[in-house]
Tab-separated table of C-alpha atoms in Angstrom:
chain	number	residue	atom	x	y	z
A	271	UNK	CA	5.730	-66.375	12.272
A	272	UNK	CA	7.917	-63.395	11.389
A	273	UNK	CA	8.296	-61.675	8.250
A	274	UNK	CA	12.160	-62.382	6.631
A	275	UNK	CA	14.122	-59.637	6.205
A	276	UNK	CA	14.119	-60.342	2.238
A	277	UNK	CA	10.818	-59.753	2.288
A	278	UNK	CA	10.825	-56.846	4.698
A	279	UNK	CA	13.321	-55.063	2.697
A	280	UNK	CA	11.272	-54.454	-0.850
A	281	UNK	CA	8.630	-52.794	1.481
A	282	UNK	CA	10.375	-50.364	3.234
A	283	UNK	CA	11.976	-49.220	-0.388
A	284	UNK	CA	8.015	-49.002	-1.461
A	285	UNK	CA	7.057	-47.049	1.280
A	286	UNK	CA	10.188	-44.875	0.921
A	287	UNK	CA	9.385	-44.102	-2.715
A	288	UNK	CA	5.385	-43.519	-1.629
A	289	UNK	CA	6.900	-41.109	0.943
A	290	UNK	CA	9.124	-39.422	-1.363
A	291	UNK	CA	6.986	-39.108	-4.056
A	292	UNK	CA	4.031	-37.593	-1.840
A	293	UNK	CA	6.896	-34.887	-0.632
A	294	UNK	CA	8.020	-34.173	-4.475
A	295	UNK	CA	4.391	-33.597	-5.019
A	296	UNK	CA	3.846	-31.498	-2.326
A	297	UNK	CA	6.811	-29.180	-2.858
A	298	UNK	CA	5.529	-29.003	-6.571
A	299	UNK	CA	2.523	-28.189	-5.350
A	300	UNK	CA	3.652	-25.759	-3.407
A	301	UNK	CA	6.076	-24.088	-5.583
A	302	UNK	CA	3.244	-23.698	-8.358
A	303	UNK	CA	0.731	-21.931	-5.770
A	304	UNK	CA	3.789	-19.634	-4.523
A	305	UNK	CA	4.703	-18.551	-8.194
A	306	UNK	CA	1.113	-17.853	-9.173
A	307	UNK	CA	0.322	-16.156	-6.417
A	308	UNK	CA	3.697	-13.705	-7.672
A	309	UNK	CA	2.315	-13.356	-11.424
A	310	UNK	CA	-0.959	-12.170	-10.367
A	311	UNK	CA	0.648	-10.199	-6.876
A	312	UNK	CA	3.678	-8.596	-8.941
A	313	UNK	CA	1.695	-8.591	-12.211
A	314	UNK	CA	-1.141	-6.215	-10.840
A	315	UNK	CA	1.454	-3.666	-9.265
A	316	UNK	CA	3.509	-3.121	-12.392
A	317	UNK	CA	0.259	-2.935	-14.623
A	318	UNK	CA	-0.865	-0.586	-12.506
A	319	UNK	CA	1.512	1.462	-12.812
A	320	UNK	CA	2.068	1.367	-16.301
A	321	UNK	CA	-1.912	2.021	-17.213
A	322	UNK	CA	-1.180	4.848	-15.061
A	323	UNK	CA	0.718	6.783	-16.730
A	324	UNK	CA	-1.393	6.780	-19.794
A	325	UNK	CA	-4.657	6.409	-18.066
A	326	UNK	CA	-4.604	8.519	-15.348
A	327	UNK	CA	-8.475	7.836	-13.999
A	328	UNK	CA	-7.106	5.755	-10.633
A	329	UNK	CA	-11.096	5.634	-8.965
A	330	UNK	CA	-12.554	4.857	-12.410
A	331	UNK	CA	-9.970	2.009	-12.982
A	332	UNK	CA	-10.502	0.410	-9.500
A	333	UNK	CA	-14.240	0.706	-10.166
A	334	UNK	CA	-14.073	-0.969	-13.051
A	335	UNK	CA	-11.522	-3.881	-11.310
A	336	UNK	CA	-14.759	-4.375	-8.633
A	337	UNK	CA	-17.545	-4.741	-10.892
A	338	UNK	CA	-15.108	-7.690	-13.155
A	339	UNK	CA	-14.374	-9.197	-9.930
A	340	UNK	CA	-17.893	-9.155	-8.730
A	341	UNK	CA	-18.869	-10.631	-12.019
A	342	UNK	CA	-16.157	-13.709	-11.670
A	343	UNK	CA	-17.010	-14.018	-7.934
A	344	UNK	CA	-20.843	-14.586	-8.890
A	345	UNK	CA	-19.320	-17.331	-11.651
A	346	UNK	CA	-17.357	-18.620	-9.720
A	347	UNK	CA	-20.408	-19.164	-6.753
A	348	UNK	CA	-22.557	-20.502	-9.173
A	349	UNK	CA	-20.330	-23.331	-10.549
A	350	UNK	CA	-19.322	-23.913	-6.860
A	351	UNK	CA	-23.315	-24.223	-6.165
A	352	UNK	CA	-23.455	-26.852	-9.020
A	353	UNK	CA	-20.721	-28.468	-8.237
A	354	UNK	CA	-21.314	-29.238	-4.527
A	355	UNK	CA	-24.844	-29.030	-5.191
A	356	UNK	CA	-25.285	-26.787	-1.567
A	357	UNK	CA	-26.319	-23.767	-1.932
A	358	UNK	CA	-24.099	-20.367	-1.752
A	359	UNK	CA	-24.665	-18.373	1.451
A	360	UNK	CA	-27.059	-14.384	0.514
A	361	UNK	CA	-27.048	-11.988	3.190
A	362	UNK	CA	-30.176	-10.555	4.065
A	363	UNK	CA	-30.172	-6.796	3.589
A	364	UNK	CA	-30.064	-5.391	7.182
A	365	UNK	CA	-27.298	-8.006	8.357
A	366	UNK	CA	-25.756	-7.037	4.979
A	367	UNK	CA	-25.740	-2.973	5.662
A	368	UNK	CA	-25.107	-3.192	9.249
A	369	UNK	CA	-22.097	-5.950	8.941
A	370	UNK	CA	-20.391	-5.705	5.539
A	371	UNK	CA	-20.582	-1.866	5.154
A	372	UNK	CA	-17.814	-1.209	7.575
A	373	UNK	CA	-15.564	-3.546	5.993
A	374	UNK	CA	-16.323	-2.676	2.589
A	375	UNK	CA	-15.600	0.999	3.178
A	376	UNK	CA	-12.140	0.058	4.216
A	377	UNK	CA	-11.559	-2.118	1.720
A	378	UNK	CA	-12.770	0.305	-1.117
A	379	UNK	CA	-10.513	3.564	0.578
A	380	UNK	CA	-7.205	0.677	0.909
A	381	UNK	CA	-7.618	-0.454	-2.822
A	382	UNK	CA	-8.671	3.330	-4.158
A	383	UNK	CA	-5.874	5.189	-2.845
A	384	UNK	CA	-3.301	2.601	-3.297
A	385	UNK	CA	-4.049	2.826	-7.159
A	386	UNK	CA	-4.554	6.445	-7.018
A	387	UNK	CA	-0.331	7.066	-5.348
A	388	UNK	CA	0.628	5.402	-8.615
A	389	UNK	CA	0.017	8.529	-10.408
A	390	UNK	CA	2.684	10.094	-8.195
A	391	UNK	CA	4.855	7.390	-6.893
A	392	UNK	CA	7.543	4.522	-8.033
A	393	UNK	CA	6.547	1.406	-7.551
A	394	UNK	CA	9.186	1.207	-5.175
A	395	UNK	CA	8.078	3.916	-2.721
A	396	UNK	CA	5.131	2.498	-2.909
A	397	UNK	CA	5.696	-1.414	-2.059
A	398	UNK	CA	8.352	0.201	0.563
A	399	UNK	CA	5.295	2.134	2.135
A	400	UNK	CA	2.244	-0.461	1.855
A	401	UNK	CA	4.649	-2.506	3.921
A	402	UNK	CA	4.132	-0.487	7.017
A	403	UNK	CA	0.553	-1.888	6.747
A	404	UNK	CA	1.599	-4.897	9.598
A	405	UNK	CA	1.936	-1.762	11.762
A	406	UNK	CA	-1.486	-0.530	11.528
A	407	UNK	CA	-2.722	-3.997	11.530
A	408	UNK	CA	-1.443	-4.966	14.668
A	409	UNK	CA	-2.474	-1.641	16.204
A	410	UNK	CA	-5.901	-2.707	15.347
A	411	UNK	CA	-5.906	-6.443	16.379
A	412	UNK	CA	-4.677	-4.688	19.446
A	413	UNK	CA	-7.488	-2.967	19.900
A	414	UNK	CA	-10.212	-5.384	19.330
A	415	UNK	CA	-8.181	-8.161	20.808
A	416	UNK	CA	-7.422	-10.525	18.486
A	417	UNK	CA	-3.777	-9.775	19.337
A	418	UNK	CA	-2.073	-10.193	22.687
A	419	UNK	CA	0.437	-7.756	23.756
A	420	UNK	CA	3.887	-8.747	24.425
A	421	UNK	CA	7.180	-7.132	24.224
A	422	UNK	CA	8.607	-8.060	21.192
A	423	UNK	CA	5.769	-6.094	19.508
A	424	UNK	CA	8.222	-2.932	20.244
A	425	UNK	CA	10.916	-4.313	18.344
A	426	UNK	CA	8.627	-5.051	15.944
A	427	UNK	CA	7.066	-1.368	15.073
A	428	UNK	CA	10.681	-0.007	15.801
A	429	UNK	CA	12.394	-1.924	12.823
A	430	UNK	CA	9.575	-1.471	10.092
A	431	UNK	CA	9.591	2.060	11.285
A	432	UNK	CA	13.172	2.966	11.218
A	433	UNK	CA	13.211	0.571	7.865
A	434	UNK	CA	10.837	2.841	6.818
A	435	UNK	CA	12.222	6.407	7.926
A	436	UNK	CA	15.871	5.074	5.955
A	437	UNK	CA	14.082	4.323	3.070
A	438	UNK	CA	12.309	7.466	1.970
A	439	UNK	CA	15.152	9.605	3.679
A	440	UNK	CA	17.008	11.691	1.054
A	441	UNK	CA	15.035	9.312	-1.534
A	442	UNK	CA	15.862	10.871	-5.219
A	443	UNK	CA	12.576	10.064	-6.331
A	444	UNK	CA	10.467	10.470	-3.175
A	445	UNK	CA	6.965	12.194	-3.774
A	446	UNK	CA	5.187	13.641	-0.861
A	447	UNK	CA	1.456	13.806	-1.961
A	448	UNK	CA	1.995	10.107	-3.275
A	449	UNK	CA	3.642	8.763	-0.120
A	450	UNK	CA	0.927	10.252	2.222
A	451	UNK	CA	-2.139	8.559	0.065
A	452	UNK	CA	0.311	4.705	0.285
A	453	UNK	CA	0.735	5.740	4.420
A	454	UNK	CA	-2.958	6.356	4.560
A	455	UNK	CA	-4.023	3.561	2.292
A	456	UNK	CA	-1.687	1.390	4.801
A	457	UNK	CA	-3.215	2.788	7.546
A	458	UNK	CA	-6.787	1.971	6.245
A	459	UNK	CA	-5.432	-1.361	5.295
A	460	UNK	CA	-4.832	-2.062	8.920
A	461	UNK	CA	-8.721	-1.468	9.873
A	462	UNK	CA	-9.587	-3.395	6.297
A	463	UNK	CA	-7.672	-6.447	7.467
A	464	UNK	CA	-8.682	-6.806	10.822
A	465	UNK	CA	-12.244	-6.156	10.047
A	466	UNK	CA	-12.267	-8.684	7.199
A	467	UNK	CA	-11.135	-10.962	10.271
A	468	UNK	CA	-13.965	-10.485	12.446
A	469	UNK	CA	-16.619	-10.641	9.264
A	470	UNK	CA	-14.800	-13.872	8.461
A	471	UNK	CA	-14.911	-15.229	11.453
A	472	UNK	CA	-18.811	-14.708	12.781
A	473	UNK	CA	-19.924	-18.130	11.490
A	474	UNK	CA	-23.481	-17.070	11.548
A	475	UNK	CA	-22.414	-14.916	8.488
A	476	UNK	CA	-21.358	-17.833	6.612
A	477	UNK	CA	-18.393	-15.655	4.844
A	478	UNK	CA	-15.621	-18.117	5.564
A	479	UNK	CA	-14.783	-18.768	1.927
A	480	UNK	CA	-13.033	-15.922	0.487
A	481	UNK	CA	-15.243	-16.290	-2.328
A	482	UNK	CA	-18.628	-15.580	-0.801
A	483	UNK	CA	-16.726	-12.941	0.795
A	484	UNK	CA	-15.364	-11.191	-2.212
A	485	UNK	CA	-18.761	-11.358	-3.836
A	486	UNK	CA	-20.663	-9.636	-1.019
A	487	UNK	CA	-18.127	-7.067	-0.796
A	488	UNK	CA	-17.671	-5.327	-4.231
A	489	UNK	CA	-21.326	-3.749	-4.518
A	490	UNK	CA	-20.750	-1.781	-1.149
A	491	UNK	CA	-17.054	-0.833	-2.362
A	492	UNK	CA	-18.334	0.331	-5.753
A	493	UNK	CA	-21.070	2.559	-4.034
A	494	UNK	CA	-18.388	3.745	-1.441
A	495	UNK	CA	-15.782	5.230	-4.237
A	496	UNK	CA	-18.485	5.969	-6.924
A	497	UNK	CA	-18.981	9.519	-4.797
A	498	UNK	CA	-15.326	9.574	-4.864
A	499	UNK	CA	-15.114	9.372	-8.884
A	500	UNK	CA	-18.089	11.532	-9.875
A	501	UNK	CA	-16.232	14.785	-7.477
A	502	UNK	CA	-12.908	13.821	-8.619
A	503	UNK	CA	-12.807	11.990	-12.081
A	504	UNK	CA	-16.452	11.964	-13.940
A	505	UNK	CA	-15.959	15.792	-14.812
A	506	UNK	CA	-12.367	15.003	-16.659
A	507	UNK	CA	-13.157	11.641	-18.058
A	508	UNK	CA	-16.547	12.817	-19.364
A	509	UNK	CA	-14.203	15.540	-21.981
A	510	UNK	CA	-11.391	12.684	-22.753
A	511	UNK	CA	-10.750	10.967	-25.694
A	512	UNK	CA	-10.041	8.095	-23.772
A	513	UNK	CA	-13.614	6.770	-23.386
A	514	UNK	CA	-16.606	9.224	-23.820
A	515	UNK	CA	-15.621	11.212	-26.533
A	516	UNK	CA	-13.562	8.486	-28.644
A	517	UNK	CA	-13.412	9.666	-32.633
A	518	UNK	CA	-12.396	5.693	-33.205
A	519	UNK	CA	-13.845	2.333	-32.219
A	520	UNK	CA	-10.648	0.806	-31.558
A	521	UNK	CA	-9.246	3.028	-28.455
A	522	UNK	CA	-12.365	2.494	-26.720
A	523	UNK	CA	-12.143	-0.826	-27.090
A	524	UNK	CA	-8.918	-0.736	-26.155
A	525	UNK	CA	-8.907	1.372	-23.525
A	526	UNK	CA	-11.912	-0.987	-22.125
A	527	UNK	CA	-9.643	-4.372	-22.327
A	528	UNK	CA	-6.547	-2.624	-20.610
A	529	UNK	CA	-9.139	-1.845	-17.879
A	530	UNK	CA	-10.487	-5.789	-17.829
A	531	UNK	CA	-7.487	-7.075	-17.766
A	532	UNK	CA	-6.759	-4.962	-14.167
A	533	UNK	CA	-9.561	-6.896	-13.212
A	534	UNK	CA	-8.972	-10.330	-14.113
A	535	UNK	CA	-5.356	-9.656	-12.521
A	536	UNK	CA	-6.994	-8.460	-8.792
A	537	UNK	CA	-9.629	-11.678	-8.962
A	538	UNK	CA	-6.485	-13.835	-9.914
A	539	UNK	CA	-4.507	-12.123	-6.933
A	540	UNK	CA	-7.504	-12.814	-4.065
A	541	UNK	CA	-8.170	-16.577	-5.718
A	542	UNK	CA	-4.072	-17.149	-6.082
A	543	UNK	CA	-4.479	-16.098	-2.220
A	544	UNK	CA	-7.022	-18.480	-1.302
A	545	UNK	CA	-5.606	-21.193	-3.398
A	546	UNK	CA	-2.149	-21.006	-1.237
A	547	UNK	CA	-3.516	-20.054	1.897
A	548	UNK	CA	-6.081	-23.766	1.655
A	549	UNK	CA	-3.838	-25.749	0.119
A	550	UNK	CA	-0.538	-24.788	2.193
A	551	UNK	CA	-0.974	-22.065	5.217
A	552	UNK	CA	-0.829	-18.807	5.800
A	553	UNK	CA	2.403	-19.001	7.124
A	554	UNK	CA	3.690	-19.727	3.717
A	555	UNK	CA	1.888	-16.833	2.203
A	556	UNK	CA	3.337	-14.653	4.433
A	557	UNK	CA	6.902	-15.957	3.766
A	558	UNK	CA	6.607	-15.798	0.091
A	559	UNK	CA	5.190	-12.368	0.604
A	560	UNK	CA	8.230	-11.088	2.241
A	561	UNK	CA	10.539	-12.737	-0.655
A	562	UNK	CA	7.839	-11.384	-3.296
A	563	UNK	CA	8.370	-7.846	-2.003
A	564	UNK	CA	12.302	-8.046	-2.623
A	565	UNK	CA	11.606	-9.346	-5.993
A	566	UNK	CA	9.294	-6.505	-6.361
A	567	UNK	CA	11.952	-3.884	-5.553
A	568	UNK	CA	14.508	-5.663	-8.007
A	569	UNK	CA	12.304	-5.515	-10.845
A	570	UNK	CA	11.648	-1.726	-10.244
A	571	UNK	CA	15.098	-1.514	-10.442
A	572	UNK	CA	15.910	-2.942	-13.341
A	573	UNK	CA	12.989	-2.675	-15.551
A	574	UNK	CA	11.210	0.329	-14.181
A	575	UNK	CA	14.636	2.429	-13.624
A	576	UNK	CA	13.683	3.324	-9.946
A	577	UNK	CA	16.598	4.929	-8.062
A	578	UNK	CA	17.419	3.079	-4.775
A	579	UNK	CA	20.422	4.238	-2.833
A	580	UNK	CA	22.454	1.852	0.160
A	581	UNK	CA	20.728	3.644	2.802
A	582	UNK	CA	17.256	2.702	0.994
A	583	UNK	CA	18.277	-0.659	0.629
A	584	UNK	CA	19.390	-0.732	3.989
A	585	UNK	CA	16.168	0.430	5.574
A	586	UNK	CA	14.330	-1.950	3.182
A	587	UNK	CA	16.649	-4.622	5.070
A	588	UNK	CA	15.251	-3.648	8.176
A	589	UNK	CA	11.982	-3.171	7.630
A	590	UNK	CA	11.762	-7.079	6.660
A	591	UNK	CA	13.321	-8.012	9.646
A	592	UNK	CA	10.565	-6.530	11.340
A	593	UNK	CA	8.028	-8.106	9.326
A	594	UNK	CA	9.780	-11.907	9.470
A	595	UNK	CA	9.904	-11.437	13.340
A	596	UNK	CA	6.525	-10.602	13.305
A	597	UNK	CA	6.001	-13.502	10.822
A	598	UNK	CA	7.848	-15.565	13.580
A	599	UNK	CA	5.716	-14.303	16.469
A	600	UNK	CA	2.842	-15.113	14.722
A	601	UNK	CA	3.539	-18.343	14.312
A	602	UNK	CA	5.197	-19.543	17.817
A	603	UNK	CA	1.826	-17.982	19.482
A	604	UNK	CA	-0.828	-19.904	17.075
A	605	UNK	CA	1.114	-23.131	17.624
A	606	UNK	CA	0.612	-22.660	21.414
A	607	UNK	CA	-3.168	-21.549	21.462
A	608	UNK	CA	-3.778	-24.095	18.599
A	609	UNK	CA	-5.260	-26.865	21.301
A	610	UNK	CA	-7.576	-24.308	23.017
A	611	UNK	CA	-8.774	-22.766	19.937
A	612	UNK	CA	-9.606	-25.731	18.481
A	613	UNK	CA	-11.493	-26.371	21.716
A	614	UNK	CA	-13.378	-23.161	21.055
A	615	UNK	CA	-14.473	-23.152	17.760
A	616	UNK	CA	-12.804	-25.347	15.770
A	617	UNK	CA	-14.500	-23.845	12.338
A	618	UNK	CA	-14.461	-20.375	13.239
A	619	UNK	CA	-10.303	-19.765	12.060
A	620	UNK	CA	-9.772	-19.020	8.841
A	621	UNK	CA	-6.251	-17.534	9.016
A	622	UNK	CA	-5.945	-14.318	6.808
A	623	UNK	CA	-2.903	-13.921	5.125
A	624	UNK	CA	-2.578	-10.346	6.048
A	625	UNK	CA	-2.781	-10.810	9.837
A	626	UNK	CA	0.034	-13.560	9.503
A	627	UNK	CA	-1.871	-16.370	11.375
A	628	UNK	CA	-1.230	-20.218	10.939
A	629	UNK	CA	-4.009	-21.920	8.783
A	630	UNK	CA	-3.320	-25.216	9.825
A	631	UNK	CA	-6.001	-25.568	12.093
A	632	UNK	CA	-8.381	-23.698	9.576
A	633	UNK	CA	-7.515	-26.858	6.844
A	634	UNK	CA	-8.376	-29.208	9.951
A	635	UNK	CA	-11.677	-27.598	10.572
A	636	UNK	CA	-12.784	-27.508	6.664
A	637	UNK	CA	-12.328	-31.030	5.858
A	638	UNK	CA	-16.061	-31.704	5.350
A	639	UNK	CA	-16.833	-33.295	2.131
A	640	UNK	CA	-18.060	-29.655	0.387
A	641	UNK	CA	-14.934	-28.116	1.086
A	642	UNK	CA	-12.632	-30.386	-0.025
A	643	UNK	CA	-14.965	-30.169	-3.589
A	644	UNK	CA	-14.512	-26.681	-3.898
A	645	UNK	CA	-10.790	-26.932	-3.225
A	646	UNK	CA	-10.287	-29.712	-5.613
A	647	UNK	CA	-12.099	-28.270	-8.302
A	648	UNK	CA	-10.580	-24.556	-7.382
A	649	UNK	CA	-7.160	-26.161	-8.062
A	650	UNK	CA	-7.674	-28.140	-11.111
C-alpha cells in the first residue's frame, strides 16, 4: 500500500523546512565564529599598536600577555577536567624540555618581535609583511615533509613576493629597522607553525587540543624572552613612571589593566581560532583570514591615517592572490589524500590554521563523546 501524494506532500515541506533551518543555523553559526575570530584577530593588532605608542616596553607587554594566557589556559583545563570528568594531559619534564622547547622558542621570538616592529611600523606595513609568513611556512613543511612539492608552489612564492616588493616600494611611511624585525618574526613564524604541527600531531604527546597546547607552551616562552627583557627593557622600565616608580596608585593600576586586557585579547584570538577551526574547518579560517587582512588594511586607512599608494594596493592585490592559490592548493591536495590519511591515522590531523590544511577529517576523527563536551561547552 502506497503512501498518497496528499500525504506525501506535507512531508517533503517538513523535511524542507528541517533542512533549511539546519543550513540557517549553520551559516549563523558560522558567521558568529568568523566575526569573533575578527574582534579578537583585528582587536589585538590595533591595541597593540596603540599601547605602543604610550607604552613602549614591547618584551614586557608580551610577557605579561603569556603569563594571563597561561593563567586562562590552566582555567580553562580545569573546568574542561570537571566537565568531562577525564583528566587533562601533564608532560613529564624531560619529554617536556626535549619536545616543547623548540617550539616554544619560536613561538616566543614570532610573538616578541611582532609586538616589538609596532614601535616602528604602521599597522599596515606590518600586516603587509607578517603575510609573507605562508612563504617561510611552506619552505619549512618543505623541509620536513609535510608538504609535497609541485609547481604551482613557484607561482605561489613569486606573487606574495612581488606583492610584497610593490608594497613597501617607495612606501611614504616605510621603516627599515621595523620591517626587518615583521620579515624576521615571519620568518620565525614559518619554523613556529610547522613545528606546532609536528608537536600537535605526535599523539603520544597528547597536545591535540589547542588548549593543552597553549598551556604547556607559555612557561617555556616566558623563560625564552625574559633574557630578552632584562638586556633590553628591565634597565628602562625599572626608572619609569609607568610601573616601578609610580607617584600615584591609579597609573599603575592602569597601566596594569591596559596590559591584561592585551592578554585577554591574545587568549580570545587562539580560543576564537579553535572555536572556528572545530566547529567549521580550517579552510574557512584561512578564507576569512585573507578577507580579515583587507579589512585590516582599510581600517589603518581610515582610522589609523596610514598612507597607502595604488602601487601598494596593487602589490597587496597580489600578494593575496598568492595566498588564495595557496589556500586553493591546500585544499584540492587534502581532499585527495583525505582516504589514505584517514587510513593512517585517523586521529593524528588536527589541521592548523596557519598551514592552510582541511579540518574536516580532524572533526571526523574527534567525535568521541569527550570532545564533543569540550566543544559544546567551549561554544556556549
Amino acid at each position: 500500500m502506497y503512501p498518497s501524494e496528499d500525504l506525501d506532500l506535507p512531508v517533503l515541506k517538513a523535511i524542507s523546512n528541517v533542512a533549511l533551518w539546519d543550513f540557517v543555523c549553520r551559516a549563523t553559526r558560522t558567521v558568529g565564529l568568523v566575526l569573533l575570530y575578527y574582534v579578537f584577530s583585528i582587536g589585538i593588532t590595533f591595541y597593540n599598536k596603540w599601547l605602543m605608542k604610550g607604552f613602549h616596553y614591547p618584551i614586557f607587554m608580551t610577557l605579561v600577555h603569556l603569563v594571563v594566557i597561561f593563567c586562562l589556559s590552566a582555567l580553562t583545563r580545569r573546568i574542561l577536567q570537571l566537565w568531562t570528568g577525564k583528566p587533562r594531559v601533564v608532560l613529564k619534564w624531560a619529554v617536556y624540555f626535549r619536545k616543547v622547547a623548540p617550539t616554544a622558542m619560536a613561538t616566543a621570538l614570532d610573538i616578541g618581535l611582532s609586538n616589538w616592529s609596532f614601535l616602528f611600523i604602521t599597522i599596515s606595513l606590518y600586516t603587509m609583511t607578517k603575510s609573507s609568513a605562508v612563504l617561510f611556512i611552506l619552505f619549512f613543511s618543505l623541509i620536513f615533509k609535510l608538504e609535497e612539492p609541485n609547481p604551482f608552489l613557484i607561482l605561489v612564492v613569486l606573487l606574495i613576493s612581488s606583492g610584497l616588493f610593490m608594497f613597501t616600494f617607495h612606501s611614504t611611511q616605510f621603516n627599515m629597522e621595523g620591517f626587518i624585525m615583521v620579515l624576521l618574526a615571519a620568518f620565525i613564524g614559518g619554523i613556529r607553525w610547522t613545528l606546532t604541527q609536528l608537536l600537535m600531531q605526535k599523539a603520544e604527546l597528547g597536545l591535540q587540543n589547542p588548549i593543552d597546547t597553549m598551556y604547556h607552551l607559555q612557561p617555556l616562552m616566558f623563560l625564552g624572552l625574559f633574557p630578552l627583557f632584562l638586556y633590553n627593557e628591565a634597565v628602562n622600565l625599572s626608572m619609569s613612571e609607568k610601573l616601578f616608580r609610580v607617584t600615584e596608585l591609579r597609573p599603575l593600576l592602569y597601566s596594569l589593566f591596559t596590559l591584561t586586557i592585551g592578554g585577554l585579547l591574545a587568549f580570545g584570538l587562539g580560543f576564537s581560532e579553535f572555536l572556528l577551526v572545530s566547529k567549521t574547518s580550517s579552510l574557512t579560517l584561512s578564507i576569512s583570514g585573507i578577507f580579515k587582512e583587507v579589512c585590516t588594511l582599510l581600517l589603518a586607512a581610515s582610522l589609523m591615517g596610514d598612507e597607502l599608494s595604488l602601487l601598494n594596493w596593487l602589490g597587496f592585490a597580489v600578494c593575496l592572490c598568492g595566498i588564495s592559490l595557496h589556500v586553493g592548493l591546500k585544499t584540492y591536495y587534502s581532499k585527495n589524500k583525505l582516504p589514505s590519511l584517514q587510513q593512517h591515522n585517523r586521529s593524528s590531523e588536527l589541521g592548523l590554521p596557519l598551514l592552510r590544511q582541511d579540518s574536516d577529517q580532524w572533526e571526523d576523527s574527534t567525535a568521541d563523546e569527550d570532545e564533543d563536551k569540550e566543544q559544546e561547552m567551549m561554544l556556549n
